[in-house]
Amino acid sequence: MSEQAGPDRTRRLIIKGAVVGGLAGFGLVGGGLMRVQAADASKWPKDAFAQKTEADAIKAIYGKSAEESDKVRLDAPEIAENGAVVPISVSSTLADVTSIAILVPENPFPLTAAYKIPAGTSPMVGNRIKMAKTSKVVAVVEAGGKLYSATKEVKVTVGGCGG
Amino acid sequence: MASTIRVRAVSNGDTTDVQSLIQHPMDSGFVKDAKGDLIPPHHIEVVEFEHAGKTVFTALWGPAVSKDPYLKFSFKGANKGDELKVSWVDNKGATDSVVAKIG
């Protein structure tokens, strides 16, 4: 197993008095036993993350396509020296934003990250992503049931599909 | 003892600004190790932030999110001293969680 899972699992076992051993146990245990409810892996849209094109990925996660909008703001560097760590932030002035997604069409799997924005949470997210090579970066914002997007080209000096 | 999650939540009156840093390899599945074998994908899939029993932010991540992922967002409706729960689960089923105090 990974270095990550080892200590984490040990800690959880101690917390729960060694009730559950399986790695998948978190989903099967009643709320009463858990000190803190773990994130729910079933929410992960596996299909959308497996799509090879940007359009297919957007369709898979939202079921529709996006139109360009100047109300979507995408902050990304013009040149990223290290493709392994490219800071990207997305915000919007649109009302009723429910979701934000970030896609890199030239990556093996374009869909990089998707965020759910419930009412009361600002339509803004900042994160860091990996880019295999120079590519457009596409920000998609779902607002009022419609999809809007903004695009920016990021030049990558050293590709960083993790390496 | 040591959590994989570091979170800082600061209230600015109406809005709470949250920044988090999680320790995780976020292996993409496209990188080879020293022997030339592909390192299989190992990445966080879901991160949830919860305040007062309500999910205020959900991140769904693929393998192209950077190693030791950083995240920034803000939400309304919390007060100083409130608790913010953060939890993640990865594609191998490992999880971690932490409860932070909003400062």
Tab-separated table of C-alpha atoms in Angstrom:
chain	number	residue	atom	x	y	z
A	1	MET	CA	0.000	0.000	0.000
A	2	SER	CA	0.996	3.579	-0.186
A	3	GLU	CA	2.782	5.501	2.486
A	4	GLN	CA	-0.402	7.550	2.685
A	5	ALA	CA	-2.753	4.774	3.587
A	6	GLY	CA	-0.618	3.201	6.301
A	7	PRO	CA	-0.634	5.708	9.142
A	8	ASP	CA	-4.040	6.994	8.139
A	9	ARG	CA	-5.590	3.593	8.395
A	10	THR	CA	-3.944	2.915	11.703
A	11	ARG	CA	-5.312	6.120	13.114
A	12	ARG	CA	-8.813	5.354	11.929
A	13	LEU	CA	-8.683	1.903	13.397
A	14	ILE	CA	-7.725	3.320	16.752
A	15	ILE	CA	-10.516	5.875	16.596
A	16	LYS	CA	-13.116	3.305	15.815
A	17	GLY	CA	-11.815	0.717	18.225
A	18	ALA	CA	-10.798	-1.562	15.380
A	19	VAL	CA	-14.392	-2.145	14.356
A	20	VAL	CA	-13.790	-1.921	10.653
A	21	GLY	CA	-10.738	-3.249	8.879
A	22	GLY	CA	-11.566	-3.020	5.198
A	23	LEU	CA	-10.335	-0.122	3.148
A	24	ALA	CA	-13.830	0.362	1.797
A	25	GLY	CA	-15.325	0.253	5.253
A	26	PHE	CA	-15.948	3.968	5.512
A	27	GLY	CA	-18.926	3.751	3.191
A	28	LEU	CA	-20.586	0.935	5.060
A	29	VAL	CA	-20.396	2.164	8.615
A	30	GLY	CA	-23.262	3.964	10.279
A	31	GLY	CA	-22.758	7.620	11.123
A	32	GLY	CA	-22.732	6.948	14.854
A	33	LEU	CA	-19.424	5.136	14.758
A	34	MET	CA	-17.610	7.798	12.823
A	35	ARG	CA	-16.017	10.763	14.505
A	36	VAL	CA	-15.936	12.567	11.189
A	37	GLN	CA	-17.825	11.364	8.147
A	38	ALA	CA	-15.415	10.532	5.360
A	39	ALA	CA	-15.770	12.000	1.891
A	40	ASP	CA	-18.088	9.967	-0.296
A	41	ALA	CA	-16.208	8.255	-3.128
A	42	SER	CA	-19.453	7.444	-4.955
A	43	LYS	CA	-19.763	11.115	-5.904
A	44	TRP	CA	-16.741	10.841	-8.207
A	45	PRO	CA	-17.842	10.998	-11.882
A	46	LYS	CA	-15.567	8.239	-13.161
A	47	ASP	CA	-16.962	8.351	-16.675
A	48	ALA	CA	-16.333	12.086	-17.158
A	49	PHE	CA	-12.738	11.798	-15.946
A	50	ALA	CA	-12.108	8.966	-18.456
A	51	GLN	CA	-13.150	10.953	-21.561
A	52	LYS	CA	-10.393	11.735	-24.076
A	53	THR	CA	-11.769	14.967	-25.481
A	54	GLU	CA	-12.805	18.160	-23.820
A	55	ALA	CA	-16.267	18.188	-25.420
A	56	ASP	CA	-16.999	14.583	-24.391
A	57	ALA	CA	-15.856	15.290	-20.833
A	58	ILE	CA	-18.130	18.345	-20.531
A	59	LYS	CA	-21.039	16.324	-21.948
A	60	ALA	CA	-20.346	13.449	-19.561
A	61	ILE	CA	-20.353	15.591	-16.454
A	62	TYR	CA	-22.986	18.213	-17.343
A	63	GLY	CA	-24.991	16.618	-20.153
A	64	LYS	CA	-24.748	19.750	-22.317
A	65	SER	CA	-22.178	21.998	-23.984
A	66	ALA	CA	-20.821	25.383	-22.957
A	67	GLU	CA	-20.817	28.794	-24.648
A	68	GLU	CA	-18.022	31.350	-24.300
A	69	SER	CA	-18.747	34.095	-21.796
A	70	ASP	CA	-16.795	37.135	-20.590
A	71	LYS	CA	-18.473	36.610	-17.218
A	72	VAL	CA	-16.191	33.648	-16.589
A	73	ARG	CA	-12.778	34.723	-15.395
A	74	LEU	CA	-9.863	32.324	-15.792
A	75	ASP	CA	-6.567	33.266	-14.171
A	76	ALA	CA	-3.637	31.224	-15.445
A	77	PRO	CA	0.002	32.007	-16.164
A	78	GLU	CA	0.965	32.734	-19.782
A	79	ILE	CA	4.064	30.626	-19.399
A	80	ALA	CA	4.343	27.770	-16.925
A	81	GLU	CA	7.950	26.761	-16.400
A	82	ASN	CA	6.944	23.646	-14.518
A	83	GLY	CA	3.996	21.762	-15.975
A	84	ALA	CA	3.642	19.760	-12.777
A	85	VAL	CA	2.397	22.769	-10.840
A	86	VAL	CA	0.332	25.289	-12.783
A	87	PRO	CA	-1.736	27.634	-10.598
A	88	ILE	CA	-5.224	28.131	-12.002
A	89	SER	CA	-8.083	30.071	-10.524
A	90	VAL	CA	-11.606	30.512	-11.834
A	91	SER	CA	-14.279	32.957	-10.764
A	92	SER	CA	-17.473	34.329	-12.229
A	93	THR	CA	-19.818	37.281	-11.993
A	94	LEU	CA	-22.750	35.117	-13.094
A	95	ALA	CA	-25.622	34.553	-10.662
A	96	ASP	CA	-26.586	31.134	-9.282
A	97	VAL	CA	-23.300	29.392	-9.976
A	98	THR	CA	-23.593	25.720	-9.011
A	99	SER	CA	-20.407	24.219	-10.409
A	100	ILE	CA	-16.966	25.030	-11.797
A	101	ALA	CA	-14.793	22.691	-13.884
A	102	ILE	CA	-11.266	22.955	-15.258
A	103	LEU	CA	-10.181	21.117	-18.408
A	104	VAL	CA	-6.886	20.781	-20.267
A	105	PRO	CA	-7.616	19.521	-23.819
A	106	GLU	CA	-4.001	18.422	-24.495
A	107	ASN	CA	-3.769	16.259	-21.384
A	108	PRO	CA	-4.441	12.504	-21.781
A	109	PHE	CA	-7.705	13.014	-19.876
A	110	PRO	CA	-8.907	16.607	-20.302
A	111	LEU	CA	-11.155	16.850	-17.240
A	112	THR	CA	-8.847	17.886	-14.426
A	113	ALA	CA	-11.079	19.045	-11.605
A	114	ALA	CA	-14.737	19.789	-10.988
A	115	TYR	CA	-16.156	21.660	-8.017
A	116	LYS	CA	-19.662	21.783	-6.585
A	117	ILE	CA	-20.704	25.231	-5.401
A	118	PRO	CA	-23.785	25.165	-3.162
A	119	ALA	CA	-25.807	28.329	-2.440
A	120	GLY	CA	-23.839	30.535	-0.037
A	121	THR	CA	-20.437	29.534	-1.431
A	122	SER	CA	-18.630	32.086	-3.598
A	123	PRO	CA	-18.314	31.318	-7.342
A	124	MET	CA	-14.537	31.093	-7.076
A	125	VAL	CA	-11.894	28.390	-6.786
A	126	GLY	CA	-8.107	28.333	-6.808
A	127	ASN	CA	-6.039	25.190	-7.327
A	128	ARG	CA	-2.888	23.805	-8.964
A	129	ILE	CA	-2.884	21.399	-11.869
A	130	LYS	CA	-0.543	19.328	-14.043
A	131	MET	CA	-0.135	20.012	-17.760
A	132	ALA	CA	1.583	17.556	-20.112
A	133	LYS	CA	2.419	20.255	-22.676
A	134	THR	CA	1.388	23.656	-24.012
A	135	SER	CA	-2.384	23.711	-24.193
A	136	LYS	CA	-5.512	25.716	-23.879
A	137	VAL	CA	-7.010	25.646	-20.415
A	138	VAL	CA	-10.794	25.730	-20.339
A	139	ALA	CA	-12.845	26.909	-17.371
A	140	VAL	CA	-16.489	25.889	-17.361
A	141	VAL	CA	-19.043	27.482	-15.054
A	142	GLU	CA	-22.549	26.153	-14.564
A	143	ALA	CA	-24.946	28.950	-13.641
A	144	GLY	CA	-28.723	28.873	-13.609
A	145	GLY	CA	-28.680	25.496	-15.352
A	146	LYS	CA	-26.582	26.763	-18.290
A	147	LEU	CA	-22.908	26.306	-19.104
A	148	TYR	CA	-20.447	29.096	-19.791
A	149	SER	CA	-16.736	28.909	-20.506
A	150	ALA	CA	-13.508	30.857	-20.807
A	151	THR	CA	-10.284	29.717	-22.452
A	152	LYS	CA	-6.659	30.675	-22.073
A	153	GLU	CA	-3.505	29.318	-23.691
A	154	VAL	CA	-0.752	28.304	-21.272
A	155	LYS	CA	2.743	27.663	-22.656
A	156	VAL	CA	4.456	24.848	-20.810
A	157	THR	CA	8.265	24.789	-20.794
A	158	VAL	CA	8.754	21.441	-19.047
A	159	GLY	CA	5.827	19.025	-19.289
A	160	GLY	CA	4.516	17.738	-16.026
A	161	CYS	CA	2.133	14.906	-16.322
A	162	GLY	CA	3.349	14.251	-12.838
A	163	GLY	CA	6.965	13.775	-13.809
B	1	MET	CA	-1.040	11.688	14.661
B	2	ALA	CA	0.000	13.946	11.900
B	3	SER	CA	-2.900	14.684	9.609
B	4	THR	CA	-2.461	14.826	5.844
B	5	ILE	CA	-4.715	17.875	5.831
B	6	ARG	CA	-3.721	21.411	6.669
B	7	VAL	CA	-6.558	23.866	6.552
B	8	ARG	CA	-6.825	27.534	7.327
B	9	ALA	CA	-10.243	29.138	7.550
B	10	VAL	CA	-10.453	32.828	8.339
B	11	SER	CA	-13.680	34.727	8.860
B	12	ASN	CA	-13.910	38.228	7.379
B	13	GLY	CA	-17.248	39.074	8.896
B	14	ASP	CA	-19.671	37.786	6.299
B	15	THR	CA	-17.374	35.529	4.329
B	16	THR	CA	-15.017	32.775	5.428
B	17	ASP	CA	-11.909	32.277	3.283
B	18	VAL	CA	-10.620	28.719	3.237
B	19	GLN	CA	-7.240	27.470	2.091
B	20	SER	CA	-6.205	23.851	2.350
B	21	LEU	CA	-3.154	21.793	1.570
B	22	ILE	CA	-3.360	17.997	1.529
B	23	GLN	CA	-0.376	15.662	1.463
B	24	HIS	CA	-0.911	13.179	-1.329
B	25	PRO	CA	1.268	11.832	-4.203
B	26	MET	CA	-1.481	12.398	-6.836
B	27	ASP	CA	0.231	9.906	-9.174
B	28	SER	CA	-1.108	10.407	-12.689
B	29	GLY	CA	-0.517	6.883	-13.994
B	30	PHE	CA	1.712	8.187	-16.813
B	31	VAL	CA	5.000	8.425	-14.941
B	32	LYS	CA	7.583	5.638	-14.805
B	33	ASP	CA	9.612	4.720	-11.752
B	34	ALA	CA	13.403	4.131	-11.669
B	35	LYS	CA	12.974	0.615	-13.130
B	36	GLY	CA	10.888	1.899	-16.039
B	37	ASP	CA	7.597	0.535	-14.734
B	38	LEU	CA	4.544	2.755	-14.815
B	39	ILE	CA	3.487	4.037	-11.414
B	40	PRO	CA	-0.248	3.280	-11.271
B	41	PRO	CA	-2.684	6.158	-10.789
B	42	HIS	CA	-3.114	7.111	-7.146
B	43	HIS	CA	-5.061	10.285	-6.594
B	44	ILE	CA	-7.688	11.879	-4.402
B	45	GLU	CA	-11.153	11.642	-5.941
B	46	VAL	CA	-13.380	13.624	-3.585
B	47	VAL	CA	-12.732	16.321	-0.970
B	48	GLU	CA	-15.640	17.616	1.090
B	49	PHE	CA	-15.859	20.660	3.328
B	50	GLU	CA	-18.692	20.705	5.846
B	51	HIS	CA	-19.947	23.472	8.115
B	52	ALA	CA	-22.835	23.056	10.575
B	53	GLY	CA	-23.906	19.767	8.999
B	54	LYS	CA	-24.013	21.209	5.490
B	55	THR	CA	-21.547	20.591	2.668
B	56	VAL	CA	-20.191	23.985	1.644
B	57	PHE	CA	-17.726	22.821	-1.015
B	58	THR	CA	-16.985	19.594	-2.910
B	59	ALA	CA	-13.890	18.989	-5.008
B	60	LEU	CA	-13.861	16.162	-7.582
B	61	TRP	CA	-10.319	15.540	-8.691
B	62	GLY	CA	-8.709	13.562	-11.511
B	63	PRO	CA	-5.067	12.459	-11.689
B	64	ALA	CA	-3.992	15.795	-13.257
B	65	VAL	CA	-4.353	17.764	-10.034
B	66	SER	CA	-0.851	18.562	-8.731
B	67	LYS	CA	0.916	16.600	-6.008
B	68	ASP	CA	0.090	17.794	-2.469
B	69	PRO	CA	-3.019	19.602	-3.735
B	70	TYR	CA	-3.781	23.169	-2.760
B	71	LEU	CA	-7.310	24.548	-2.720
B	72	LYS	CA	-8.844	27.941	-2.095
B	73	PHE	CA	-12.502	28.974	-1.860
B	74	SER	CA	-14.853	31.044	0.315
B	75	PHE	CA	-18.329	30.661	1.725
B	76	LYS	CA	-20.867	32.627	3.709
B	77	GLY	CA	-22.807	31.913	6.887
B	78	ALA	CA	-20.071	30.867	9.328
B	79	ASN	CA	-18.841	32.634	12.456
B	80	LYS	CA	-15.464	32.791	14.136
B	81	GLY	CA	-14.992	29.734	16.326
B	82	ASP	CA	-17.267	27.515	14.210
B	83	GLU	CA	-16.009	24.116	13.101
B	84	LEU	CA	-15.137	23.240	9.517
B	85	LYS	CA	-14.810	19.547	8.693
B	86	VAL	CA	-12.576	18.486	5.835
B	87	SER	CA	-12.396	14.945	4.493
B	88	TRP	CA	-10.979	13.211	1.432
B	89	VAL	CA	-11.060	9.789	-0.181
B	90	ASP	CA	-8.686	8.521	-2.879
B	91	ASN	CA	-8.972	5.938	-5.666
B	92	LYS	CA	-7.513	3.241	-3.394
B	93	GLY	CA	-10.119	3.877	-0.719
B	94	ALA	CA	-7.780	5.607	1.725
B	95	THR	CA	-9.317	8.527	3.592
B	96	ASP	CA	-8.438	11.222	6.068
B	97	SER	CA	-10.355	13.962	7.792
B	98	VAL	CA	-9.823	16.841	10.129
B	99	VAL	CA	-11.896	19.391	11.994
B	100	ALA	CA	-10.584	22.958	11.916
B	101	LYS	CA	-11.723	25.992	13.875
B	102	ILE	CA	-12.620	29.060	11.870
B	103	GLY	CA	-10.395	31.911	13.041
